[in-house]
Structure formats: structure tokens, C-alpha cells
Short mmCIF file of C-alpha atoms in Angstrom, two decimals:
data_model
loop_
_atom_site.label_atom_id
_atom_site.label_comp_id
_atom_site.label_asym_id
_atom_site.label_seq_id
_atom_site.Cartn_x
_atom_site.Cartn_y
_atom_site.Cartn_z
CA VAL A 360 -28.43 2.55 51.03
CA PHE A 361 -28.73 -1.20 51.71
CA GLU A 362 -25.31 -1.13 53.38
CA MET A 363 -26.41 1.68 55.69
CA LEU A 364 -29.73 0.01 56.50
CA LEU A 365 -28.21 -3.29 57.51
CA GLN A 366 -25.35 -1.74 59.44
CA ARG A 367 -27.75 0.40 61.45
CA SER A 368 -29.68 -2.77 62.25
CA SER A 369 -26.63 -4.80 63.24
CA VAL A 370 -28.02 -6.01 66.55
CA CYS A 371 -26.44 -9.36 67.45
CA PRO A 372 -28.75 -12.30 66.71
CA SER A 373 -28.32 -13.37 70.33
CA ALA A 374 -29.80 -10.18 71.74
CA CYS A 375 -33.58 -9.75 71.45
CA ALA A 376 -37.03 -10.23 73.46
CA THR A 377 -39.34 -12.83 75.43
CA HIS A 378 -41.90 -15.22 73.84
CA GLN A 379 -45.59 -15.67 74.52
CA HIS A 380 -45.89 -19.43 74.27
CA ALA A 381 -45.08 -20.43 77.86
CA SER A 382 -47.43 -20.61 80.83
CA ASN A 383 -48.12 -19.83 84.50
CA SER A 384 -45.32 -18.06 86.29
CA SER A 385 -43.74 -14.69 86.91
CA ILE A 386 -40.78 -12.58 85.92
CA LEU A 387 -38.06 -12.33 88.50
CA ALA A 388 -36.39 -8.94 88.71
CA PRO A 389 -32.65 -9.46 89.37
CA THR A 390 -30.63 -7.97 92.13
CA ARG A 391 -27.17 -6.44 92.10
CA PRO A 392 -24.26 -8.79 91.29
CA ILE A 393 -23.18 -11.12 94.09
CA THR A 394 -19.54 -12.16 94.23
CA GLY A 395 -17.10 -14.26 96.24
CA SER A 396 -18.17 -15.69 99.56
CA ALA A 397 -21.30 -13.53 99.49
CA ILE A 398 -22.81 -16.06 97.06
CA HIS A 399 -23.12 -18.67 99.76
CA ALA A 400 -24.45 -16.22 102.31
CA HIS A 401 -27.08 -15.30 99.77
CA LEU A 402 -28.36 -18.87 99.61
CA ALA A 403 -29.92 -18.60 103.05
CA SER A 404 -32.24 -15.83 102.00
CA THR A 405 -33.63 -14.43 98.80
CA SER A 406 -35.62 -11.68 100.43
CA ASP A 407 -33.84 -9.06 98.33
CA ILE A 408 -35.22 -10.56 95.13
CA ARG A 409 -38.14 -8.55 93.85
CA GLN A 410 -40.85 -10.68 92.24
CA ALA A 411 -43.03 -8.91 89.70
CA SER A 412 -46.19 -10.68 88.47
CA LEU A 413 -46.40 -8.78 85.21
CA ILE A 414 -46.62 -11.50 82.59
CA ARG A 415 -48.07 -14.76 83.83
CA ASN A 416 -47.28 -16.74 80.69
CA LEU A 417 -43.50 -16.78 80.88
CA ASN A 418 -42.07 -19.73 82.87
CA THR A 419 -43.39 -23.25 82.49
CA HIS A 420 -43.39 -25.85 85.24
CA ARG A 421 -41.77 -28.97 83.93
CA ALA A 422 -44.79 -31.23 84.04
CA THR A 423 -44.23 -33.03 80.74
CA ALA A 424 -42.17 -36.16 80.49
CA ALA A 425 -38.58 -35.79 79.34
CA PRO A 426 -38.04 -36.76 75.71
CA SER A 427 -35.79 -39.73 75.06
CA LEU A 428 -32.19 -38.79 74.52
CA SER A 429 -30.79 -38.82 71.02
CA LEU A 430 -27.68 -40.47 72.52
CA SER A 431 -27.28 -44.19 72.75
CA LYS A 432 -26.29 -45.61 76.15
CA PRO A 433 -24.22 -43.18 78.22
CA SER A 434 -20.48 -43.69 77.98
CA MET A 435 -18.61 -45.48 80.76
CA LEU A 436 -17.24 -42.11 81.81
CA CYS A 437 -20.74 -40.70 82.18
CA ARG A 438 -22.02 -43.77 84.03
CA ALA A 439 -19.19 -43.49 86.49
CA ALA A 440 -19.90 -39.79 86.98
CA ALA A 441 -23.59 -40.27 87.85
CA THR A 442 -24.58 -41.35 91.33
CA ALA A 443 -25.58 -44.96 91.81
CA ASP A 444 -29.12 -44.27 92.98
CA GLY A 445 -29.79 -41.35 90.65
CA ILE A 446 -30.11 -38.93 93.58
CA GLN A 447 -27.56 -36.15 93.51
CA GLU A 448 -26.44 -33.88 96.30
CA ASP A 449 -27.04 -30.16 95.89
CA TYR A 450 -23.80 -28.82 94.46
CA ARG A 451 -24.76 -25.35 95.75
CA LEU A 452 -23.85 -26.49 99.25
CA ARG A 453 -20.23 -27.06 98.23
CA ASP A 454 -17.41 -24.58 98.10
CA PRO A 455 -17.15 -23.02 94.60
CA LYS A 456 -13.75 -24.66 94.00
CA ASP A 457 -15.47 -28.04 94.31
CA VAL A 458 -18.14 -27.20 91.73
CA ARG A 459 -17.17 -27.97 88.14
CA VAL A 460 -18.80 -25.64 85.60
CA LEU A 461 -18.47 -26.39 81.89
CA VAL A 462 -18.74 -23.40 79.52
CA VAL A 463 -19.46 -24.03 75.85
CA GLY A 464 -19.25 -21.08 73.48
CA CYS A 465 -16.50 -19.76 75.75
CA THR A 466 -14.61 -17.86 73.03
CA GLY A 467 -17.63 -15.85 71.88
CA TYR A 468 -18.41 -12.23 72.71
CA ILE A 469 -20.31 -13.02 75.93
CA GLY A 470 -18.71 -16.42 76.53
CA LYS A 471 -15.29 -14.93 77.28
CA PHE A 472 -16.68 -12.72 80.01
CA VAL A 473 -18.81 -15.52 81.47
CA THR A 474 -15.86 -17.92 81.61
CA LYS A 475 -13.62 -15.39 83.36
CA GLU A 476 -16.37 -14.27 85.76
CA LEU A 477 -17.01 -17.86 86.84
CA ALA A 478 -13.28 -18.40 87.39
CA ARG A 479 -13.09 -15.14 89.35
CA ARG A 480 -15.83 -16.43 91.65
CA GLY A 481 -13.73 -19.49 92.38
CA TYR A 482 -15.52 -22.21 90.39
CA ASN A 483 -13.63 -25.11 88.81
CA VAL A 484 -14.21 -23.90 85.25
CA VAL A 485 -13.79 -26.02 82.12
CA ALA A 486 -13.67 -24.00 78.87
CA PHE A 487 -14.55 -26.24 75.92
CA THR A 488 -13.77 -24.87 72.47
CA ARG A 489 -12.55 -25.59 68.96
CA GLU A 490 -8.82 -25.45 68.26
CA GLN A 491 -9.45 -22.48 65.95
CA ALA A 492 -11.89 -20.01 67.50
CA GLY A 493 -12.72 -16.35 67.94
CA ILE A 494 -13.47 -13.84 65.16
CA LYS A 495 -12.82 -15.52 61.80
CA GLY A 496 -11.16 -18.40 63.66
CA LYS A 497 -8.02 -16.34 64.25
CA MET A 498 -7.41 -17.68 67.76
CA GLY A 499 -5.27 -20.82 67.84
CA LYS A 500 -4.78 -23.22 70.74
CA GLU A 501 -2.02 -21.18 72.36
CA ASP A 502 -4.00 -17.95 71.97
CA ILE A 503 -7.00 -19.54 73.66
CA LYS A 504 -4.90 -20.92 76.53
CA GLU A 505 -3.38 -17.48 77.02
CA GLU A 506 -6.84 -15.87 76.98
CA PHE A 507 -8.00 -18.25 79.72
CA GLU A 508 -4.84 -18.50 81.77
CA GLY A 509 -5.33 -20.64 84.87
CA ILE A 510 -8.55 -22.18 83.48
CA ASP A 511 -8.93 -25.80 82.36
CA VAL A 512 -9.15 -25.39 78.58
CA ARG A 513 -10.21 -28.44 76.59
CA PHE A 514 -10.43 -28.71 72.82
CA GLY A 515 -13.11 -30.52 70.87
CA ASN A 516 -16.27 -30.09 68.82
CA VAL A 517 -19.78 -29.42 70.12
CA MET A 518 -21.19 -31.00 66.97
CA ASP A 519 -19.51 -34.30 67.89
CA VAL A 520 -21.25 -36.12 70.75
CA GLU A 521 -18.28 -38.42 71.35
CA SER A 522 -15.97 -35.39 71.62
CA LEU A 523 -18.26 -33.92 74.24
CA LYS A 524 -18.40 -37.18 76.21
CA SER A 525 -14.72 -38.01 76.16
CA VAL A 526 -13.26 -34.50 76.50
CA ALA A 527 -15.71 -31.92 77.86
CA PHE A 528 -17.45 -34.33 80.26
CA LYS A 529 -14.54 -36.66 81.03
CA ASP A 530 -14.85 -35.50 84.65
CA LYS A 531 -18.15 -35.06 86.46
CA VAL A 532 -19.72 -31.72 85.43
CA ASP A 533 -22.12 -30.13 87.89
CA VAL A 534 -23.32 -27.20 85.77
CA VAL A 535 -23.26 -26.48 82.05
CA VAL A 536 -23.34 -22.88 80.86
CA SER A 537 -24.10 -22.58 77.15
CA CYS A 538 -23.13 -19.35 75.42
CA LEU A 539 -23.37 -20.94 71.99
CA ALA A 540 -24.88 -18.74 69.29
CA SER A 541 -24.85 -18.79 65.52
CA ARG A 542 -22.25 -16.42 64.13
CA THR A 543 -24.44 -14.88 61.46
CA GLY A 544 -28.08 -15.76 62.11
CA GLY A 545 -28.17 -17.53 58.74
CA ILE A 546 -30.67 -20.33 58.22
CA LYS A 547 -28.36 -23.36 58.32
CA ASP A 548 -26.01 -21.82 60.86
CA SER A 549 -28.92 -21.16 63.22
CA GLN A 550 -30.18 -24.74 63.13
CA MET A 551 -26.66 -26.14 63.46
CA ILE A 552 -25.49 -24.00 66.41
CA ASP A 553 -28.51 -22.43 68.15
CA TYR A 554 -30.28 -25.77 68.16
CA GLN A 555 -28.28 -28.88 67.34
CA ALA A 556 -24.92 -28.05 68.94
CA THR A 557 -26.64 -26.82 72.10
CA LYS A 558 -28.91 -29.88 72.09
CA ASN A 559 -25.84 -32.11 71.91
CA CYS A 560 -24.48 -30.42 75.04
CA LEU A 561 -27.81 -30.83 76.81
CA ASP A 562 -28.12 -34.50 75.89
CA VAL A 563 -24.63 -35.35 77.09
CA ALA A 564 -25.11 -33.30 80.27
CA ARG A 565 -28.25 -35.30 81.07
CA SER A 566 -26.65 -38.66 80.30
CA CYS A 567 -23.63 -37.79 82.47
CA GLY A 568 -25.66 -36.70 85.48
CA SER A 569 -25.12 -32.92 85.41
CA SER A 570 -27.42 -31.04 87.76
CA HIS A 571 -28.11 -27.67 86.13
CA PHE A 572 -28.04 -26.11 82.65
CA VAL A 573 -27.78 -22.35 82.14
CA LEU A 574 -28.79 -21.29 78.65
CA LEU A 575 -27.97 -17.95 77.08
CA SER A 576 -31.00 -17.38 74.86
CA ALA A 577 -32.49 -14.12 73.57
CA ILE A 578 -35.36 -11.85 74.54
CA CYS A 579 -36.69 -11.75 70.98
CA VAL A 580 -37.81 -15.40 70.95
CA GLN A 581 -41.15 -14.12 72.29
CA LYS A 582 -42.06 -13.20 68.69
CA PRO A 583 -40.24 -15.81 66.62
CA GLU A 584 -40.18 -14.60 63.04
CA LEU A 585 -36.54 -15.41 62.26
CA GLU A 586 -34.74 -18.73 61.89
CA PHE A 587 -32.35 -18.23 64.80
CA GLN A 588 -35.29 -17.30 67.07
CA ARG A 589 -37.16 -20.47 66.16
CA ALA A 590 -34.01 -22.54 66.75
CA LYS A 591 -33.43 -20.98 70.19
CA LEU A 592 -37.08 -21.41 71.16
CA ARG A 593 -37.03 -25.06 70.12
CA LEU A 594 -34.01 -25.65 72.37
CA GLU A 595 -35.68 -23.78 75.23
CA ASN A 596 -38.67 -26.08 74.96
CA ASP A 597 -36.44 -29.18 74.99
CA LEU A 598 -34.71 -27.88 78.11
CA LYS A 599 -37.98 -27.15 79.91
CA ALA A 600 -39.25 -30.63 79.08
CA ALA A 601 -36.23 -32.35 80.65
CA THR A 602 -37.17 -33.63 84.11
CA ASP A 603 -33.71 -34.92 85.04
CA ILE A 604 -31.89 -31.58 84.98
CA THR A 605 -32.84 -28.09 86.17
CA HIS A 606 -32.37 -24.96 84.10
CA SER A 607 -32.04 -21.19 84.00
CA ILE A 608 -32.90 -19.58 80.67
CA VAL A 609 -31.37 -16.12 80.32
CA ARG A 610 -32.94 -13.83 77.72
CA PRO A 611 -30.89 -10.63 77.44
CA THR A 612 -31.93 -7.54 75.56
CA ALA A 613 -29.48 -5.81 73.22
CA PHE A 614 -25.76 -5.91 74.01
CA PHE A 615 -23.70 -2.73 73.99
CA LYS A 616 -21.98 -3.77 70.77
CA SER A 617 -25.41 -4.18 69.18
CA VAL A 618 -26.00 -0.43 69.31
CA ALA A 619 -22.40 0.66 68.66
CA GLY A 620 -22.53 0.56 64.85
CA GLN A 621 -22.79 4.32 64.34
CA VAL A 622 -20.35 5.64 66.96
CA GLN A 623 -17.41 6.09 64.63
CA LEU A 624 -19.59 7.36 61.79
CA ILE A 625 -21.04 10.10 64.00
CA LYS A 626 -17.51 11.03 65.12
CA ASP A 627 -16.61 11.37 61.44
CA GLY A 628 -19.52 13.73 60.83
CA ALA A 629 -21.90 11.31 59.10
CA PRO A 630 -25.66 11.53 59.69
CA PHE A 631 -27.39 9.14 62.09
CA VAL A 632 -29.42 6.67 60.03
CA MET A 633 -32.72 5.59 61.59
CA PHE A 634 -35.96 3.98 60.50
CA GLY A 635 -38.96 6.27 60.48
CA ASP A 636 -38.65 8.96 63.12
CA GLY A 637 -36.28 6.85 65.24
CA THR A 638 -38.90 5.90 67.83
CA LEU A 639 -40.27 2.67 66.31
CA ALA A 640 -38.36 0.43 68.71
CA ALA A 641 -36.49 0.64 72.01
CA CYS A 642 -34.13 -1.48 74.08
CA LYS A 643 -32.33 -1.63 77.43
CA PRO A 644 -28.78 -2.63 76.44
CA ILE A 645 -26.66 -4.51 78.93
CA SER A 646 -22.87 -4.61 79.11
CA GLU A 647 -21.01 -7.86 78.56
CA ALA A 648 -19.57 -7.73 82.10
CA ASN A 649 -22.96 -7.17 83.74
CA LEU A 650 -24.55 -9.95 81.69
CA ALA A 651 -21.70 -12.31 82.58
CA SER A 652 -22.29 -11.52 86.26
CA PHE A 653 -26.01 -12.27 85.95
CA ILE A 654 -25.31 -15.57 84.18
CA ALA A 655 -22.86 -16.51 86.93
CA ASP A 656 -25.59 -15.74 89.49
CA CYS A 657 -27.75 -18.36 87.75
CA VAL A 658 -25.26 -21.07 88.65
CA VAL A 659 -25.94 -20.78 92.37
CA GLN A 660 -29.02 -18.68 93.16
CA ARG A 661 -32.03 -20.85 93.94
CA ASP A 662 -34.61 -18.29 92.85
CA LYS A 663 -33.34 -18.70 89.28
CA ILE A 664 -33.94 -22.45 89.12
CA ASN A 665 -36.34 -23.45 86.31
CA GLN A 666 -36.97 -19.83 85.38
CA VAL A 667 -37.03 -17.86 82.15
CA LEU A 668 -35.16 -14.64 82.95
CA PRO A 669 -35.44 -11.59 80.68
CA ILE A 670 -32.69 -9.14 81.58
CA GLY A 671 -31.60 -5.66 80.52
CA GLY A 672 -29.11 -3.06 81.66
CA PRO A 673 -29.71 -0.20 84.10
CA GLY A 674 -31.68 2.90 83.21
CA LYS A 675 -34.51 3.59 80.85
CA ALA A 676 -35.32 2.02 77.49
CA TYR A 677 -33.59 3.86 74.64
CA THR A 678 -35.01 4.43 71.18
CA ALA A 679 -32.71 4.98 68.21
CA ARG A 680 -33.43 8.69 68.50
CA ASP A 681 -32.41 8.65 72.17
CA GLN A 682 -29.14 6.98 71.25
CA ALA A 683 -28.49 9.52 68.52
CA GLU A 684 -29.02 12.46 70.85
CA ILE A 685 -26.49 11.02 73.31
CA LEU A 686 -23.92 10.52 70.56
CA PHE A 687 -24.36 14.03 69.12
CA ARG A 688 -23.99 15.51 72.58
CA LEU A 689 -20.87 13.48 73.41
CA THR A 690 -19.16 14.18 70.09
CA GLY A 691 -20.17 17.83 69.92
CA LYS A 692 -21.51 17.26 66.39
CA PRO A 693 -24.68 19.01 65.20
CA GLN A 694 -27.75 16.80 65.05
CA ASN A 695 -28.03 15.33 61.57
CA TYR A 696 -30.48 12.53 60.79
CA PHE A 697 -31.09 10.31 57.77
CA PRO A 698 -34.60 8.81 58.17
CA VAL A 699 -35.37 5.69 56.14
CA PRO A 700 -38.89 4.37 55.50
CA VAL A 701 -39.42 0.75 56.60
CA ALA A 702 -41.14 0.14 53.26
CA LEU A 703 -37.75 0.45 51.57
CA MET A 704 -36.46 -2.49 53.61
CA ASP A 705 -39.61 -4.44 52.72
CA GLY A 706 -38.88 -3.89 49.06
CA ILE A 707 -35.30 -5.08 49.39
CA ILE A 708 -36.39 -8.20 51.28
CA GLY A 709 -39.00 -8.93 48.61
CA ILE A 710 -36.34 -8.82 45.88
CA LEU A 711 -34.00 -11.07 47.86
CA ASP A 712 -36.80 -13.57 48.58
CA PHE A 713 -37.62 -13.68 44.86
CA LEU A 714 -34.00 -14.33 43.92
CA ALA A 715 -33.71 -16.99 46.64
CA LYS A 716 -36.35 -19.07 44.82
CA PHE A 717 -33.96 -19.46 41.90
CA PHE A 718 -30.63 -19.32 43.71
CA PRO A 719 -31.35 -20.72 47.19
CA GLU A 720 -27.76 -21.53 48.12
CA GLN A 721 -26.56 -18.05 47.22
CA MET A 722 -29.51 -15.91 48.29
CA GLU A 723 -31.55 -17.49 51.11
CA ASP A 724 -29.22 -16.21 53.81
CA ALA A 725 -29.11 -12.75 52.23
CA ALA A 726 -32.91 -12.61 52.42
CA GLU A 727 -32.78 -13.79 56.05
CA PHE A 728 -30.26 -11.06 56.90
CA GLY A 729 -32.67 -8.55 55.41
CA ARG A 730 -35.45 -9.87 57.63
CA ILE A 731 -33.15 -9.65 60.66
CA GLY A 732 -32.44 -6.00 59.86
CA ARG A 733 -36.11 -5.18 59.50
CA TYR A 734 -37.02 -7.03 62.72
CA TYR A 735 -34.67 -4.89 64.77
CA ALA A 736 -35.92 -1.77 63.06
CA VAL A 737 -39.51 -2.24 64.21
CA GLU A 738 -39.46 -4.61 67.23
CA SER A 739 -38.37 -3.51 70.68
CA MET A 740 -35.99 -5.60 72.77
CA LEU A 741 -38.21 -5.43 75.84
CA VAL A 742 -40.64 -7.70 77.69
CA TRP A 743 -43.73 -8.31 75.57
CA ASP A 744 -47.24 -8.42 76.98
CA PRO A 745 -49.19 -10.82 74.75
CA VAL A 746 -52.51 -9.75 76.25
CA ARG A 747 -52.15 -6.04 75.59
CA GLN A 748 -49.97 -6.68 72.53
CA GLN A 749 -47.34 -4.17 73.56
CA TYR A 750 -43.81 -3.93 74.90
CA LEU A 751 -43.33 -3.05 78.57
CA PRO A 752 -40.19 -1.01 79.30
CA ASP A 753 -40.89 -0.85 83.04
CA ALA A 754 -41.47 -4.61 83.21
CA THR A 755 -38.11 -5.38 81.62
CA PRO A 756 -35.78 -6.15 84.55
CA SER A 757 -32.60 -4.09 84.95
CA TYR A 758 -29.30 -5.37 86.26
CA GLY A 759 -25.82 -4.04 86.79
CA ASP A 760 -24.26 -0.60 86.97
CA GLU A 761 -22.76 0.02 83.52
CA THR A 762 -24.94 2.49 81.59
CA LEU A 763 -25.28 2.98 77.86
CA GLU A 764 -24.26 6.62 78.10
CA ALA A 765 -21.06 5.72 79.96
CA PHE A 766 -20.31 3.12 77.29
CA PHE A 767 -20.87 5.65 74.50
CA ALA A 768 -18.63 8.18 76.27
CA LYS A 769 -15.83 5.63 76.49
CA ALA A 770 -16.34 4.53 72.87
CA VAL A 771 -16.19 8.13 71.63
CA LYS A 772 -12.97 8.70 73.55
CA GLU A 773 -11.19 5.35 73.18
CA GLY A 774 -12.79 3.59 70.22
CA LEU A 775 -14.58 0.25 70.09
CA LYS A 776 -11.83 -2.21 70.93
CA GLY A 777 -13.44 -5.29 72.43
CA GLN A 778 -16.79 -4.57 70.75
CA GLU A 779 -15.94 -6.03 67.34
CA LEU A 780 -18.89 -7.53 65.46
CA GLY A 781 -16.88 -10.28 63.76
CA ASP A 782 -19.04 -12.47 61.54
CA GLN A 783 -22.04 -10.33 62.43
CA ALA A 784 -20.45 -7.27 60.83
CA VAL A 785 -22.05 -5.92 57.68
CA PHE A 786 -19.71 -5.03 54.79
CA GLY A 787 -16.79 -5.15 57.20
CA VAL A 788 -17.91 -2.17 59.34
CA ASN A 789 -16.60 -2.64 62.93
CA GLU A 790 -15.63 -6.20 62.01
CA GLU A 791 -12.26 -6.25 63.80
#
């Protein structure tokens, strides 16, 4: 039963909902993807951007002083890269080929698509990664170079500041795009990757004179009850406080792979497992390609400067029950549900928390995984209104043209290749 509960709650830790601790601004509803030379034409006007004043406490104006960097003096390379008077030209006025964009987390689920989308748009892309990357570290250097053919691939370690300085930032970087995310959502992994590794990239970017930082965060940091949410929110706050670099913070809802855990099981005739009556929570999943396009928009579009940007896919918000009905219809299987009371999950978490007191190294992450599963069972991945204390499906911006139903139809027909959960898989289901 525990296996089924966690697998049905296998939403990626990087896909969740917006926090209520920021102040004074508005949510920007995104437009359709902009590609090629149309990007620069778009700079002259943003009249097609719809501005919705639905939650005023989302984006903060960077009025606080920037914290001192954890780095010592910038390296000679970084000093040479920065302009002498500290005033930088607007890179957005240059041709894309003359804009260097560094992507960290480039071999991850979303990072791959972001890296390739930026290259497709003509940017001078640098993909910075470990020598062993991908699911379970199965990609070696040659595999990574083949994956990113024609892209400047550099190898190093985001946990090593000197590696970042001397390799990733050895040439002047205009924009950093961080797709870093903890692989499991575990306690130590979250602090190491969601916060510290990303903070290292931010610190070096600032010391080397980069202009803009695009952060892939998560929509669920609005109600931070989990370790990875607190780590992401802490980094967001550091980024907002930095006065020497601008930012775009992207908070996506669920990814397609996040809701794909039961596709094969339904095809095999198994019941659809859901918490309660299947309507406790809802989300607006977005495809990896559409999200990559939106992130690439953040590199150049002025309306996204210093903004927190919740983003979902096209169409309505889907509950678990909605998803099940689509799958039963597409597979031709009779509707068959296995409802699970949330109290059962609470009991499991309580046991794991108790054991973690005596065996912290072995059990604290297991208890955290239980809390992650429960969170996604009862919390929607939608914009949260802290005043009314409710989620707002209609206020959650939509972007792109790839729908959840079309994704399910393809998955039923062709399988889930490309949607592997990797280290986020539970008991090996849809792991590879």
C-alpha cells in the first residue's frame, strides 16, 4: 500500500506552487512562445502581455542591500570580464549569437530542453555539467557532448566555486539559467543542491559581472512545508536581495512526467489509486518543451525582469479524478478506482518520524519522502491566494500548446520514453 501511495504522489520536487511571503506586485500572464528574430522585434513592445493584478504579494522590489558575497575577491578572469566602471550595456540589444548564456543543471529533465531551446534561438550557450551526469550518472563525457552537439560543453562541479570561476565563467557570461534541482527532495540533498550549489552559481555570476539570472524554482514554495521548498525559497530571497544582478524566477506547476506514474498501470488493467475522492488537489501540468520555451523567453523579454513568474500549461486545472477519467477513456478500460484515506499516509509518516529519532541517517529522508507524498495529495499546484486562503485555477497563468490529454494519448500509444523519473522514482516504477 505504501508503494502505491508514494508512486501515485510522485510529483517531481521541482514542480509545485507560489509563496505568500513576498510583497507589492502582480502576476504576469505569459504569451505564446517567441522564437528566432521575433524575439528582438518583441522588445519594442510588450503590449501583448496581459497583466493580471490577482495577488499583490508576489514580486518584491529589490530595495534591500545586497548581502556580501561568500566569495573572496573575484578571480582575475572575473575582474577582466566585468566592465571598468561597473556599468554594463544591455545584452538584449545584441544579436543572440553575441549573448553568452550559461546553463547549470543542463543534463536534468528540464535542463536538457532549456539548453537545446536556447541554442535553437541562436544564443552562445555554455552547458556546464559533471563528467558523469543524467539518470544514475549513466551519461559520460562523450554521451553528454553527443547530447549537446554543437554546444559549448564544459565539465566541472557546481559545488566547487573555483571550478565555476575557472571553467564555467572563464569567458564573460551575460545570463545564467539555473535548472539545478535536488534529485530526490531529501533533506541534505535539498540544502546541497537547491540552495548551496545554486547559491555558488549566483555568487560567481555576481562577482564576474553577469547581468541576469534565470532561476527555475517551484510553484509550491508559497506554502513551504518541505525541506526542498525551504531551500528554494531561501535562494529566491537571496536572489531578490542582490542589487547588482537582475532576475527572473520561474515557478512551474506540475510537469507532465509528474502525473504520468499511473499510465502503464491503467493500461495493464490496474485500478487508479487516488487520495480521498480524487478531488483534493489540482494542477495545470506543463510540458518540458513549453516550459523550456518560457524559460528562454525570460532571457530576453523585459517584462520578466525582476519578476516571480508562476506558470502552467494550457487548459483547465486537472484533479486526480479528471486525469483518471482521461486515462480510462484513452485506454478503453472500465473505470476502476482505489481510494485511499489521507489519514493512512499520516500514520505512515508518524511511524517514520518516530524511527528517524533513533536512526536519523537511515530514516530521516524516508520520513521526508512520506511528507512529500502527502503534500502532493492534498495541496494544489496552482496560484495561492493568501488572503482568501484558497488556490486560484483561473489566476494560474497558462502557456504553450501541448495539452495533458495529448500527452496522455501519446503515452498510451508509445510509452513513456523521455519521461523517466530517475532518482525520483519510487521502488523503481518508471525509473528508466
